[in-house]
Amino acid sequence: MVARLIDEDPEQAYAYSRIALRLASRVAAVREAAGFAAYANQKYAEAIAEFRAAKRMTGSVELWPVIADCERGLGRPERALAMAGEPEVQKLDKAGQVEMRLVAAGARRDMDQLDAAIVTLQSPELASSSVQPWTARLRYAYADALLAAGREDEAREWFAKTLEADKDGATDASDRLAELDGVEFVDASADDSDDSDDADVEVEDEFDDEDEDDDDPEVAAAERASDQAEYYDEDDDEYEGDADVDADGDVDVTDEIVVLDEDEDEDDDRRDGGVRDEG
């Protein structure tokens, strides 16, 4: 669990490591995992204690470089340099020796000894054309030291070499190289966000215009007439009679009143005729 979380959530990994220590403090793997969890959270004193405990249990020296790096984290680069000269370094495998060289160079830089740091990194592993797991980090450290020393052209060359070896993108060599070449990156997501905001403003304006149209009496009358036209045929007499709308939007009922008057006259005539016939 600690190993799975240590890159994504170091604090959570540290919490799990403390629980594991309470349950199995005499297991070397648990002590080592607890050391790396503390190291990831910059708790260097705790990390040193756990790494030394794991070293005593296993008798292995593979944690020697990371213990030295913890000394750097505690502000003691001179101790890290002293560890780089100890016999334990000769017992390390090639990867461990390269790691120890990186720590020693870092200690030199902590002590403002840039030229010494550059010399420390110069090695057969750096000059080799073969790509190993440590190659990208070693070349990157060398390029960064050169740049710090003001040797920009050489730094650019080694950042480019780092990029060739860094297939997994473990370093930011591409960004450093682009920076030296004067290339500026534009945040496309910010532009997209601005375009989206502009589009939202345009949509809001359209809705505002529609709301203003709804408040216009002439528009409202036209909409009512349009609604009536959807249900009636323009050739239909009934439609013509019902669809008369004046300029103010009111229906003209004059014709209906006239029709009612004519009907009343016909009824009166019938009544009069009936009475005369009876007479």
mmCIF file of C-alpha atoms in Angstrom:
data_model
loop_
_atom_site.group_PDB
_atom_site.id
_atom_site.type_symbol
_atom_site.label_atom_id
_atom_site.label_comp_id
_atom_site.label_asym_id
_atom_site.label_seq_id
_atom_site.Cartn_x
_atom_site.Cartn_y
_atom_site.Cartn_z
ATOM 1 C CA MET A 1 0.000 0.000 0.000
ATOM 2 C CA VAL A 2 2.828 2.428 0.893
ATOM 3 C CA ALA A 3 4.657 1.767 -2.371
ATOM 4 C CA ARG A 4 1.454 2.300 -4.371
ATOM 5 C CA LEU A 5 0.604 5.615 -2.724
ATOM 6 C CA ILE A 6 4.029 7.152 -2.246
ATOM 7 C CA ASP A 7 4.057 8.982 -5.607
ATOM 8 C CA GLU A 8 0.371 9.958 -5.751
ATOM 9 C CA ASP A 9 -0.318 10.701 -2.083
ATOM 10 C CA PRO A 10 2.862 10.828 0.048
ATOM 11 C CA GLU A 11 1.039 11.920 3.194
ATOM 12 C CA GLN A 12 -1.348 8.983 3.028
ATOM 13 C CA ALA A 13 1.556 6.651 2.347
ATOM 14 C CA TYR A 14 3.294 8.000 5.437
ATOM 15 C CA ALA A 15 0.171 7.396 7.550
ATOM 16 C CA TYR A 16 -0.005 3.777 6.365
ATOM 17 C CA SER A 17 3.693 3.301 7.091
ATOM 18 C CA ARG A 18 3.218 4.375 10.713
ATOM 19 C CA ILE A 19 0.451 1.812 11.121
ATOM 20 C CA ALA A 20 2.662 -0.863 9.568
ATOM 21 C CA LEU A 21 5.463 0.019 11.986
ATOM 22 C CA ARG A 22 3.210 -0.553 14.974
ATOM 23 C CA LEU A 23 2.227 -3.956 13.627
ATOM 24 C CA ALA A 24 5.565 -5.231 12.283
ATOM 25 C CA SER A 25 8.475 -3.077 13.352
ATOM 26 C CA ARG A 26 10.914 -6.018 13.224
ATOM 27 C CA VAL A 27 10.370 -6.619 9.509
ATOM 28 C CA ALA A 28 13.134 -5.056 7.385
ATOM 29 C CA ALA A 29 10.824 -4.367 4.432
ATOM 30 C CA VAL A 30 8.446 -2.462 6.701
ATOM 31 C CA ARG A 31 11.282 -0.333 8.093
ATOM 32 C CA GLU A 32 12.538 0.407 4.590
ATOM 33 C CA ALA A 33 9.054 1.358 3.343
ATOM 34 C CA ALA A 34 8.594 3.601 6.369
ATOM 35 C CA GLY A 35 11.925 5.248 5.561
ATOM 36 C CA PHE A 36 10.907 6.019 1.982
ATOM 37 C CA ALA A 37 7.518 7.343 3.130
ATOM 38 C CA ALA A 38 9.250 9.695 5.579
ATOM 39 C CA TYR A 39 11.767 10.689 2.876
ATOM 40 C CA ALA A 40 8.934 11.545 0.455
ATOM 41 C CA ASN A 41 7.451 13.850 3.111
ATOM 42 C CA GLN A 42 10.831 15.474 3.836
ATOM 43 C CA LYS A 43 10.978 13.967 7.324
ATOM 44 C CA TYR A 44 14.656 13.252 6.905
ATOM 45 C CA ALA A 45 15.539 12.454 10.520
ATOM 46 C CA GLU A 46 12.842 9.766 10.644
ATOM 47 C CA ALA A 47 13.935 8.464 7.258
ATOM 48 C CA ILE A 48 17.552 8.061 8.396
ATOM 49 C CA ALA A 49 16.442 6.151 11.489
ATOM 50 C CA GLU A 50 14.291 3.745 9.473
ATOM 51 C CA PHE A 51 16.908 3.226 6.747
ATOM 52 C CA ARG A 52 19.614 2.486 9.303
ATOM 53 C CA ALA A 53 17.310 0.015 11.040
ATOM 54 C CA ALA A 54 16.636 -1.750 7.723
ATOM 55 C CA LYS A 55 20.383 -1.785 6.971
ATOM 56 C CA ARG A 56 21.145 -3.417 10.317
ATOM 57 C CA MET A 57 18.491 -6.080 9.737
ATOM 58 C CA THR A 58 19.589 -6.988 6.206
ATOM 59 C CA GLY A 59 23.290 -6.158 6.221
ATOM 60 C CA SER A 60 22.838 -4.580 2.766
ATOM 61 C CA VAL A 61 24.422 -1.252 1.783
ATOM 62 C CA GLU A 62 21.970 -0.446 -1.021
ATOM 63 C CA LEU A 63 20.335 2.295 1.083
ATOM 64 C CA TRP A 64 23.666 4.102 1.582
ATOM 65 C CA PRO A 65 23.066 6.769 -1.126
ATOM 66 C CA VAL A 66 19.589 7.681 0.105
ATOM 67 C CA ILE A 67 20.861 7.928 3.702
ATOM 68 C CA ALA A 68 23.516 10.352 2.448
ATOM 69 C CA ASP A 69 20.841 12.341 0.623
ATOM 70 C CA CYS A 70 18.872 12.587 3.867
ATOM 71 C CA GLU A 71 21.949 14.183 5.414
ATOM 72 C CA ARG A 72 21.758 16.805 2.668
ATOM 73 C CA GLY A 73 18.077 17.306 3.492
ATOM 74 C CA LEU A 74 19.005 18.010 7.092
ATOM 75 C CA GLY A 75 21.444 20.694 5.934
ATOM 76 C CA ARG A 76 24.567 18.597 6.464
ATOM 77 C CA PRO A 77 26.160 18.294 2.986
ATOM 78 C CA GLU A 78 29.606 17.705 4.482
ATOM 79 C CA ARG A 79 28.337 14.460 6.036
ATOM 80 C CA ALA A 80 26.960 13.385 2.692
ATOM 81 C CA LEU A 81 30.385 14.002 1.119
ATOM 82 C CA ALA A 82 32.049 12.012 3.879
ATOM 83 C CA MET A 83 29.716 9.086 3.205
ATOM 84 C CA ALA A 84 30.650 9.260 -0.499
ATOM 85 C CA GLY A 85 34.195 8.343 0.487
ATOM 86 C CA GLU A 86 33.293 5.408 2.759
ATOM 87 C CA PRO A 87 34.094 1.740 1.851
ATOM 88 C CA GLU A 88 30.362 0.988 1.592
ATOM 89 C CA VAL A 89 30.296 2.812 -1.761
ATOM 90 C CA GLN A 90 32.576 0.182 -3.306
ATOM 91 C CA LYS A 91 30.048 -2.500 -2.374
ATOM 92 C CA LEU A 92 27.254 -0.801 -4.312
ATOM 93 C CA ASP A 93 26.215 -2.003 -7.743
ATOM 94 C CA LYS A 94 26.588 0.269 -10.773
ATOM 95 C CA ALA A 95 23.206 1.936 -10.242
ATOM 96 C CA GLY A 96 24.034 2.561 -6.579
ATOM 97 C CA GLN A 97 27.403 4.073 -7.424
ATOM 98 C CA VAL A 98 25.832 6.448 -9.941
ATOM 99 C CA GLU A 99 23.238 7.419 -7.339
ATOM 100 C CA MET A 100 26.023 8.102 -4.829
ATOM 101 C CA ARG A 101 27.774 10.285 -7.422
ATOM 102 C CA LEU A 102 24.578 12.301 -7.898
ATOM 103 C CA VAL A 103 24.240 12.808 -4.151
ATOM 104 C CA ALA A 104 27.885 13.898 -3.827
ATOM 105 C CA ALA A 105 27.505 16.382 -6.691
ATOM 106 C CA GLY A 106 24.387 17.754 -5.035
ATOM 107 C CA ALA A 107 26.293 18.179 -1.789
ATOM 108 C CA ARG A 108 28.992 20.108 -3.654
ATOM 109 C CA ARG A 109 26.346 22.434 -5.056
ATOM 110 C CA ASP A 110 24.847 22.881 -1.584
ATOM 111 C CA MET A 111 28.275 24.161 -0.555
ATOM 112 C CA ASP A 112 28.457 26.486 -3.622
ATOM 113 C CA GLN A 113 31.210 24.385 -5.207
ATOM 114 C CA LEU A 114 29.832 24.356 -8.757
ATOM 115 C CA ASP A 115 33.056 23.440 -10.531
ATOM 116 C CA ALA A 116 33.652 20.571 -8.106
ATOM 117 C CA ALA A 117 30.071 19.371 -8.694
ATOM 118 C CA ILE A 118 30.668 19.321 -12.465
ATOM 119 C CA VAL A 119 33.888 17.350 -12.031
ATOM 120 C CA THR A 120 32.137 14.902 -9.686
ATOM 121 C CA LEU A 121 29.553 14.082 -12.354
ATOM 122 C CA GLN A 122 32.137 13.532 -15.092
ATOM 123 C CA SER A 123 32.505 9.766 -15.262
ATOM 124 C CA PRO A 124 32.528 6.804 -17.674
ATOM 125 C CA GLU A 125 28.774 6.421 -17.074
ATOM 126 C CA LEU A 126 28.184 10.010 -18.237
ATOM 127 C CA ALA A 127 30.364 9.596 -21.329
ATOM 128 C CA SER A 128 28.807 6.265 -22.307
ATOM 129 C CA SER A 129 26.555 6.251 -25.373
ATOM 130 C CA SER A 130 24.481 3.363 -24.031
ATOM 131 C CA VAL A 131 21.239 4.251 -22.281
ATOM 132 C CA GLN A 132 20.757 2.813 -18.803
ATOM 133 C CA PRO A 133 18.025 3.467 -16.210
ATOM 134 C CA TRP A 134 20.188 6.137 -14.586
ATOM 135 C CA THR A 135 21.414 7.797 -17.808
ATOM 136 C CA ALA A 136 18.732 10.490 -18.098
ATOM 137 C CA ARG A 137 19.099 11.635 -14.481
ATOM 138 C CA LEU A 138 22.891 11.713 -14.692
ATOM 139 C CA ARG A 139 22.895 13.746 -17.905
ATOM 140 C CA TYR A 140 20.235 16.084 -16.527
ATOM 141 C CA ALA A 141 22.218 16.759 -13.351
ATOM 142 C CA TYR A 142 25.297 17.500 -15.459
ATOM 143 C CA ALA A 143 23.401 19.865 -17.778
ATOM 144 C CA ASP A 144 21.839 21.675 -14.820
ATOM 145 C CA ALA A 145 25.231 22.123 -13.161
ATOM 146 C CA LEU A 146 26.709 23.488 -16.386
ATOM 147 C CA LEU A 147 23.876 25.982 -16.708
ATOM 148 C CA ALA A 148 24.303 27.091 -13.095
ATOM 149 C CA ALA A 149 27.992 27.690 -13.862
ATOM 150 C CA GLY A 150 27.066 29.909 -16.839
ATOM 151 C CA ARG A 151 28.133 27.408 -19.511
ATOM 152 C CA GLU A 152 24.914 27.744 -21.493
ATOM 153 C CA ASP A 153 25.997 26.206 -24.798
ATOM 154 C CA GLU A 154 27.295 23.074 -23.105
ATOM 155 C CA ALA A 155 24.191 22.920 -20.951
ATOM 156 C CA ARG A 156 21.989 23.018 -24.033
ATOM 157 C CA GLU A 157 23.950 20.136 -25.567
ATOM 158 C CA TRP A 158 23.511 17.983 -22.476
ATOM 159 C CA PHE A 159 19.830 18.803 -22.056
ATOM 160 C CA ALA A 160 19.412 17.576 -25.630
ATOM 161 C CA LYS A 161 21.304 14.377 -24.759
ATOM 162 C CA THR A 162 19.106 13.990 -21.694
ATOM 163 C CA LEU A 163 16.019 14.218 -23.868
ATOM 164 C CA GLU A 164 17.338 11.416 -26.065
ATOM 165 C CA ALA A 165 17.693 9.117 -23.056
ATOM 166 C CA ASP A 166 14.526 10.203 -21.228
ATOM 167 C CA LYS A 167 11.960 8.024 -22.967
ATOM 168 C CA ASP A 168 9.569 8.042 -20.008
ATOM 169 C CA GLY A 169 9.611 11.805 -19.438
ATOM 170 C CA ALA A 170 11.105 11.481 -15.963
ATOM 171 C CA THR A 171 12.802 14.882 -16.295
ATOM 172 C CA ASP A 172 11.715 18.265 -17.639
ATOM 173 C CA ALA A 173 14.628 18.355 -20.100
ATOM 174 C CA SER A 174 12.335 19.289 -22.989
ATOM 175 C CA ASP A 175 11.074 22.370 -21.122
ATOM 176 C CA ARG A 176 14.600 23.392 -20.123
ATOM 177 C CA LEU A 177 15.774 23.000 -23.703
ATOM 178 C CA ALA A 178 12.885 25.045 -25.042
ATOM 179 C CA GLU A 179 13.591 27.734 -22.468
ATOM 180 C CA LEU A 180 17.206 27.974 -23.627
ATOM 181 C CA ASP A 181 16.014 28.212 -27.239
ATOM 182 C CA GLY A 182 13.632 31.040 -26.349
ATOM 183 C CA VAL A 183 10.477 29.063 -27.078
ATOM 184 C CA GLU A 184 7.398 30.210 -25.162
ATOM 185 C CA PHE A 185 4.471 27.897 -24.514
ATOM 186 C CA VAL A 186 0.907 29.223 -24.640
ATOM 187 C CA ASP A 187 -1.705 27.772 -22.330
ATOM 188 C CA ALA A 188 -4.335 26.582 -24.808
ATOM 189 C CA SER A 189 -6.795 25.750 -22.042
ATOM 190 C CA ALA A 190 -6.852 29.405 -20.969
ATOM 191 C CA ASP A 191 -7.704 30.516 -24.531
ATOM 192 C CA ASP A 192 -10.484 27.940 -24.745
ATOM 193 C CA SER A 193 -11.861 29.224 -21.456
ATOM 194 C CA ASP A 194 -11.896 32.811 -22.777
ATOM 195 C CA ASP A 195 -13.688 31.706 -25.960
ATOM 196 C CA SER A 196 -16.248 29.850 -23.867
ATOM 197 C CA ASP A 197 -16.870 32.937 -21.731
ATOM 198 C CA ASP A 198 -17.388 35.059 -24.874
ATOM 199 C CA ALA A 199 -19.847 32.508 -26.233
ATOM 200 C CA ASP A 200 -21.779 32.552 -22.953
ATOM 201 C CA VAL A 201 -22.009 36.346 -23.131
ATOM 202 C CA GLU A 202 -23.365 36.166 -26.686
ATOM 203 C CA VAL A 203 -26.005 33.635 -25.674
ATOM 204 C CA GLU A 204 -27.040 35.782 -22.722
ATOM 205 C CA ASP A 205 -27.365 38.789 -25.050
ATOM 206 C CA GLU A 206 -29.610 36.774 -27.357
ATOM 207 C CA PHE A 207 -31.864 35.805 -24.478
ATOM 208 C CA ASP A 208 -31.963 39.421 -23.324
ATOM 209 C CA ASP A 209 -33.053 40.483 -26.827
ATOM 210 C CA GLU A 210 -35.792 37.858 -26.785
ATOM 211 C CA ASP A 211 -37.012 39.077 -23.415
ATOM 212 C CA GLU A 212 -37.175 42.640 -24.773
ATOM 213 C CA ASP A 213 -39.188 41.421 -27.772
ATOM 214 C CA ASP A 214 -41.660 39.734 -25.403
ATOM 215 C CA ASP A 215 -42.313 43.113 -23.785
ATOM 216 C CA ASP A 216 -43.148 44.787 -27.148
ATOM 217 C CA PRO A 217 -46.998 44.931 -27.726
ATOM 218 C CA GLU A 218 -46.635 44.854 -31.518
ATOM 219 C CA VAL A 219 -44.466 41.750 -31.359
ATOM 220 C CA ALA A 220 -46.923 40.103 -28.985
ATOM 221 C CA ALA A 221 -49.825 40.845 -31.330
ATOM 222 C CA ALA A 222 -47.905 39.475 -34.282
ATOM 223 C CA GLU A 223 -47.135 36.313 -32.360
ATOM 224 C CA ARG A 224 -50.818 35.835 -31.510
ATOM 225 C CA ALA A 225 -51.757 36.280 -35.154
ATOM 226 C CA SER A 226 -49.097 33.785 -36.141
ATOM 227 C CA ASP A 227 -50.455 31.290 -33.627
ATOM 228 C CA GLN A 228 -53.963 31.649 -35.067
ATOM 229 C CA ALA A 229 -52.651 31.152 -38.594
ATOM 230 C CA GLU A 230 -51.309 27.768 -37.588
ATOM 231 C CA TYR A 231 -54.831 26.515 -36.809
ATOM 232 C CA TYR A 232 -56.908 28.167 -39.542
ATOM 233 C CA ASP A 233 -56.813 28.233 -43.314
ATOM 234 C CA GLU A 234 -56.572 31.721 -44.749
ATOM 235 C CA ASP A 235 -59.301 30.840 -47.337
ATOM 236 C CA ASP A 236 -61.683 29.844 -44.567
ATOM 237 C CA ASP A 237 -64.451 32.450 -43.997
ATOM 238 C CA GLU A 238 -64.497 31.611 -40.326
ATOM 239 C CA TYR A 239 -60.764 32.361 -40.105
ATOM 240 C CA GLU A 240 -61.297 35.729 -41.842
ATOM 241 C CA GLY A 241 -64.023 36.665 -39.412
ATOM 242 C CA ASP A 242 -62.096 35.673 -36.314
ATOM 243 C CA ALA A 243 -58.654 36.964 -37.253
ATOM 244 C CA ASP A 244 -59.403 40.698 -37.489
ATOM 245 C CA VAL A 245 -56.948 42.382 -35.204
ATOM 246 C CA ASP A 246 -56.537 46.141 -35.062
ATOM 247 C CA ALA A 247 -53.271 47.966 -34.624
ATOM 248 C CA ASP A 248 -53.643 47.933 -30.871
ATOM 249 C CA GLY A 249 -53.884 44.150 -30.839
ATOM 250 C CA ASP A 250 -57.702 44.076 -30.050
ATOM 251 C CA VAL A 251 -60.217 41.990 -31.924
ATOM 252 C CA ASP A 252 -62.791 43.988 -34.003
ATOM 253 C CA VAL A 253 -66.243 42.707 -32.991
ATOM 254 C CA THR A 254 -68.278 45.227 -35.045
ATOM 255 C CA ASP A 255 -69.184 42.665 -37.699
ATOM 256 C CA GLU A 256 -70.454 40.275 -35.068
ATOM 257 C CA ILE A 257 -72.669 42.959 -33.574
ATOM 258 C CA VAL A 258 -74.142 43.748 -37.030
ATOM 259 C CA VAL A 259 -74.878 40.118 -37.659
ATOM 260 C CA LEU A 260 -76.745 39.891 -34.382
ATOM 261 C CA ASP A 261 -78.865 42.943 -35.319
ATOM 262 C CA GLU A 262 -79.816 41.431 -38.699
ATOM 263 C CA ASP A 263 -80.874 38.186 -37.053
ATOM 264 C CA GLU A 264 -83.108 40.076 -34.633
ATOM 265 C CA ASP A 265 -84.829 41.909 -37.573
ATOM 266 C CA GLU A 266 -85.562 38.628 -39.332
ATOM 267 C CA ASP A 267 -87.118 37.250 -36.171
ATOM 268 C CA ASP A 268 -89.312 40.338 -35.856
ATOM 269 C CA ASP A 269 -90.459 39.970 -39.486
ATOM 270 C CA ARG A 270 -91.438 36.371 -38.903
ATOM 271 C CA ARG A 271 -93.416 37.263 -35.842
ATOM 272 C CA ASP A 272 -95.178 40.095 -37.676
ATOM 273 C CA GLY A 273 -95.962 37.877 -40.646
ATOM 274 C CA GLY A 274 -97.424 35.208 -38.446
ATOM 275 C CA VAL A 275 -99.730 37.648 -36.737
ATOM 276 C CA ARG A 276 -100.986 39.084 -40.008
ATOM 277 C CA ASP A 277 -101.740 35.647 -41.415
ATOM 278 C CA GLU A 278 -103.754 34.804 -38.344
ATOM 279 C CA GLY A 279 -105.691 38.001 -38.812
#
